[in-house]
């Protein structure tokens, strides 16, 4: 499968890193259901043990939130510019450049994987491989949280928050589809949370567990 989408996504977020970081600053403050979902995830990973990889961490604000909840969280992002901002804003946390299609982690090395609105840029054909990567790096019984936009279409963005040109697709999906892909990768679905279903673009979180 051509990797142009991966390069375009990386380049787009490098271009728009500062604008995106400003856009999401304080985002969790007025999102109680997102905070609740992260609190549930934090509780389950504290029970199962092990560090948590925030995959597609962007500027690191969710990594920070997890650490404040008592989770040993670190971040991985495709964009070097995003990682630079995360390291600047959260110097006490660990961040590195990497792709969720080929995670720079050893087999069975983490207790949890968070993909917080980051798989939205992964084409359908590549999602199963990404979820297989999540299972590879998770310890037995490890936890996964996948957050995403709900819908049936793909939206293309050609202008970033800073007004500069970008070239990135965002895929909206139904919770059942995400859960099906996770099951195919060997996970057990623990819960599906649909948020603000009356909005034009609802959000959803799927919680899953790796085989014990």
Short mmCIF file of C-alpha atoms in Angstrom, two decimals:
data_model
loop_
_atom_site.label_atom_id
_atom_site.label_comp_id
_atom_site.label_asym_id
_atom_site.label_seq_id
_atom_site.Cartn_x
_atom_site.Cartn_y
_atom_site.Cartn_z
CA UNK A 1 0.00 0.00 0.00
CA UNK A 2 1.46 3.43 -0.92
CA UNK A 3 2.66 5.41 2.08
CA UNK A 4 1.95 8.85 0.61
CA UNK A 5 -0.83 9.41 3.14
CA UNK A 6 1.65 8.85 5.95
CA UNK A 7 4.10 11.39 4.56
CA UNK A 8 1.33 13.88 3.84
CA UNK A 9 -0.01 13.55 7.38
CA UNK A 10 3.45 14.03 8.88
CA UNK A 11 4.18 17.06 6.70
CA UNK A 12 0.77 18.59 7.39
CA UNK A 13 1.15 18.36 11.15
CA UNK A 14 4.71 19.65 10.98
CA UNK A 15 3.36 22.66 9.08
CA UNK A 16 0.42 23.25 11.41
CA UNK A 17 1.90 22.13 14.73
CA UNK A 18 1.77 25.51 16.46
CA UNK A 19 -1.77 26.21 15.30
CA UNK A 20 -3.02 22.78 16.31
CA UNK A 21 -1.38 23.02 19.74
CA UNK A 22 -3.15 26.31 20.35
CA UNK A 23 -6.48 24.90 19.11
CA UNK A 24 -6.49 22.02 21.61
CA UNK A 25 -5.13 23.99 24.54
CA UNK A 26 -7.57 23.56 27.42
CA UNK A 27 -9.82 21.31 25.31
CA UNK A 28 -10.45 18.84 28.13
CA UNK A 29 -11.61 21.57 30.50
CA UNK A 30 -15.12 21.72 29.03
CA UNK A 31 -15.35 18.08 27.89
CA UNK A 32 -16.56 16.18 30.98
CA UNK A 33 -17.32 12.97 29.08
CA UNK A 34 -13.83 12.90 27.59
CA UNK A 35 -12.35 13.38 31.05
CA UNK A 36 -14.59 10.61 32.38
CA UNK A 37 -13.44 8.26 29.62
CA UNK A 38 -9.81 9.02 30.38
CA UNK A 39 -10.44 8.49 34.09
CA UNK A 40 -11.89 5.03 33.41
CA UNK A 41 -8.94 4.21 31.18
CA UNK A 42 -6.50 5.43 33.83
CA UNK A 43 -8.17 3.27 36.48
CA UNK A 44 -8.01 0.12 34.35
CA UNK A 45 -4.38 0.58 33.32
CA UNK A 46 -3.32 1.27 36.90
CA UNK A 47 -4.85 -2.09 37.79
CA UNK A 48 -3.19 -3.96 34.92
CA UNK A 49 0.15 -2.20 35.43
CA UNK A 50 2.84 -1.04 33.04
CA UNK A 51 3.48 2.19 31.15
CA UNK A 52 0.97 3.66 28.70
CA UNK A 53 1.77 4.81 25.18
CA UNK A 54 -0.22 7.85 24.02
CA UNK A 55 0.00 7.11 20.29
CA UNK A 56 -0.50 10.16 18.10
CA UNK A 57 0.02 12.34 21.17
CA UNK A 58 0.31 15.66 19.32
CA UNK A 59 1.38 18.43 21.71
CA UNK A 60 1.08 16.09 24.68
CA UNK A 61 -1.89 17.55 26.54
CA UNK A 62 -3.58 14.15 27.00
CA UNK A 63 -0.29 12.55 28.00
CA UNK A 64 -0.06 15.23 30.68
CA UNK A 65 -3.63 14.56 31.79
CA UNK A 66 -2.95 10.83 32.14
CA UNK A 67 0.20 11.47 34.14
CA UNK A 68 -1.78 13.76 36.46
CA UNK A 69 -4.20 10.85 36.93
CA UNK A 70 -1.33 8.72 38.19
CA UNK A 71 -0.53 6.87 34.95
CA UNK A 72 3.04 6.28 33.76
CA UNK A 73 2.29 7.78 30.35
CA UNK A 74 4.60 8.73 27.50
CA UNK A 75 3.88 10.02 24.00
CA UNK A 76 4.64 8.98 20.43
CA UNK A 77 3.78 11.12 17.42
CA UNK A 78 4.44 11.01 13.69
CA UNK A 79 5.29 14.73 13.53
CA UNK A 80 8.72 15.87 14.79
CA UNK A 81 7.34 19.40 15.21
CA UNK A 82 4.54 18.11 17.41
CA UNK A 83 7.02 16.15 19.51
CA UNK A 84 9.17 19.29 19.88
CA UNK A 85 6.16 21.22 21.23
CA UNK A 86 5.24 18.37 23.58
CA UNK A 87 8.79 18.25 24.95
CA UNK A 88 8.82 22.03 25.38
CA UNK A 89 5.46 22.19 27.16
CA UNK A 90 5.91 19.04 29.26
CA UNK A 91 9.65 18.63 29.87
CA UNK A 92 9.11 16.10 32.65
CA UNK A 93 7.39 13.63 30.31
CA UNK A 94 8.85 11.41 27.60
CA UNK A 95 8.01 11.94 23.92
CA UNK A 96 9.46 10.41 20.78
CA UNK A 97 8.85 10.43 17.04
CA UNK A 98 7.26 7.29 15.64
CA UNK A 99 4.42 5.89 13.56
CA UNK A 100 1.55 3.78 14.85
CA UNK A 101 1.95 1.65 11.72
CA UNK A 102 5.34 0.49 13.09
CA UNK A 103 5.59 1.39 16.76
CA UNK A 104 9.11 1.85 18.18
CA UNK A 105 8.23 -0.41 21.12
CA UNK A 106 9.17 -3.95 22.10
CA UNK A 107 6.62 -6.76 22.14
CA UNK A 108 4.57 -6.79 25.34
CA UNK A 109 6.24 -3.67 26.70
CA UNK A 110 3.26 -1.49 27.67
CA UNK A 111 0.17 -1.90 29.81
CA UNK A 112 -2.01 0.43 27.77
CA UNK A 113 -2.32 2.17 24.43
CA UNK A 114 -4.25 5.40 23.97
CA UNK A 115 -5.22 6.51 20.46
CA UNK A 116 -7.05 9.76 21.15
CA UNK A 117 -8.47 11.00 17.84
CA UNK A 118 -5.29 9.85 16.07
CA UNK A 119 -6.52 6.87 14.04
CA UNK A 120 -8.83 9.30 12.20
CA UNK A 121 -6.03 9.87 9.68
CA UNK A 122 -5.42 6.17 9.04
CA UNK A 123 -7.07 4.83 5.83
CA UNK A 124 -9.44 1.89 6.26
CA UNK A 125 -7.04 -0.57 4.64
CA UNK A 126 -4.30 0.29 7.17
CA UNK A 127 -6.36 0.28 10.38
CA UNK A 128 -6.24 -3.52 10.93
CA UNK A 129 -2.44 -3.44 10.82
CA UNK A 130 -2.37 -0.55 13.30
CA UNK A 131 -4.57 -2.45 15.75
CA UNK A 132 -2.35 -5.50 15.35
CA UNK A 133 0.59 -3.25 16.31
CA UNK A 134 -1.33 -2.19 19.42
CA UNK A 135 -1.81 -5.82 20.39
CA UNK A 136 1.87 -6.63 19.69
CA UNK A 137 3.19 -4.02 22.10
CA UNK A 138 0.60 -4.67 24.84
CA UNK A 139 1.11 -6.97 27.78
CA UNK A 140 -1.51 -9.71 28.31
CA UNK A 141 -4.67 -8.05 29.57
CA UNK A 142 -3.45 -4.62 28.47
CA UNK A 143 -5.96 -1.86 27.81
CA UNK A 144 -6.77 0.17 24.70
CA UNK A 145 -8.78 3.36 24.33
CA UNK A 146 -9.60 4.57 20.81
CA UNK A 147 -11.31 7.95 20.38
CA UNK A 148 -12.62 9.16 17.01
CA UNK A 149 -15.13 11.21 15.03
CA UNK A 150 -18.37 9.38 14.22
CA UNK A 151 -19.78 9.24 10.71
CA UNK A 152 -19.55 7.61 7.33
CA UNK A 153 -17.41 9.98 5.31
CA UNK A 154 -13.89 11.24 4.80
CA UNK A 155 -13.15 14.95 5.02
CA UNK A 156 -10.14 16.50 3.34
CA UNK A 157 -8.34 19.50 4.86
CA UNK A 158 -6.22 21.75 2.67
CA UNK A 159 -5.75 24.67 5.09
CA UNK A 160 -4.46 24.41 8.63
CA UNK A 161 -5.27 26.40 11.76
CA UNK A 162 -2.42 28.78 10.93
CA UNK A 163 -3.77 29.36 7.43
CA UNK A 164 -0.93 27.46 5.81
CA UNK A 165 -1.59 24.77 3.18
CA UNK A 166 -1.85 21.18 4.41
CA UNK A 167 -3.00 17.93 2.81
CA UNK A 168 -4.66 15.52 5.24
CA UNK A 169 -7.74 13.30 5.31
CA UNK A 170 -9.90 12.69 8.40
CA UNK A 171 -12.00 9.52 8.38
CA UNK A 172 -15.26 9.40 10.33
CA UNK A 173 -16.37 5.94 11.43
CA UNK A 174 -19.07 4.13 13.36
CA UNK A 175 -18.21 2.60 16.75
CA UNK A 176 -19.23 -0.82 15.45
CA UNK A 177 -16.60 -0.63 12.72
CA UNK A 178 -13.83 0.29 15.15
CA UNK A 179 -14.93 -2.52 17.47
CA UNK A 180 -14.97 -5.01 14.60
CA UNK A 181 -11.41 -4.16 13.63
CA UNK A 182 -10.31 -4.46 17.26
CA UNK A 183 -11.97 -7.86 17.59
CA UNK A 184 -10.26 -9.01 14.42
CA UNK A 185 -6.94 -8.04 16.04
CA UNK A 186 -7.75 -10.23 19.03
CA UNK A 187 -9.16 -7.67 21.48
CA UNK A 188 -12.25 -8.00 23.65
CA UNK A 189 -14.52 -4.96 23.57
CA UNK A 190 -15.21 -3.61 27.05
CA UNK A 191 -17.40 -0.59 26.20
CA UNK A 192 -18.48 1.82 23.49
CA UNK A 193 -19.26 5.41 24.52
CA UNK A 194 -21.10 7.67 22.05
CA UNK A 195 -20.86 11.35 22.95
CA UNK A 196 -23.17 14.17 21.87
CA UNK A 197 -25.06 12.07 19.32
CA UNK A 198 -27.18 15.07 18.27
CA UNK A 199 -24.12 17.02 17.10
CA UNK A 200 -23.28 17.23 13.41
CA UNK A 201 -20.13 15.22 14.16
CA UNK A 202 -20.47 13.12 17.33
CA UNK A 203 -17.49 11.62 19.09
CA UNK A 204 -16.99 8.11 20.39
CA UNK A 205 -14.63 6.13 22.57
CA UNK A 206 -14.12 2.37 22.40
CA UNK A 207 -12.46 0.54 25.30
CA UNK A 208 -10.87 -2.83 24.61
CA UNK A 209 -8.66 -5.38 26.34
CA UNK A 210 -5.86 -7.54 24.95
CA UNK A 211 -6.03 -11.29 25.56
CA UNK A 212 -4.99 -12.34 29.06
#
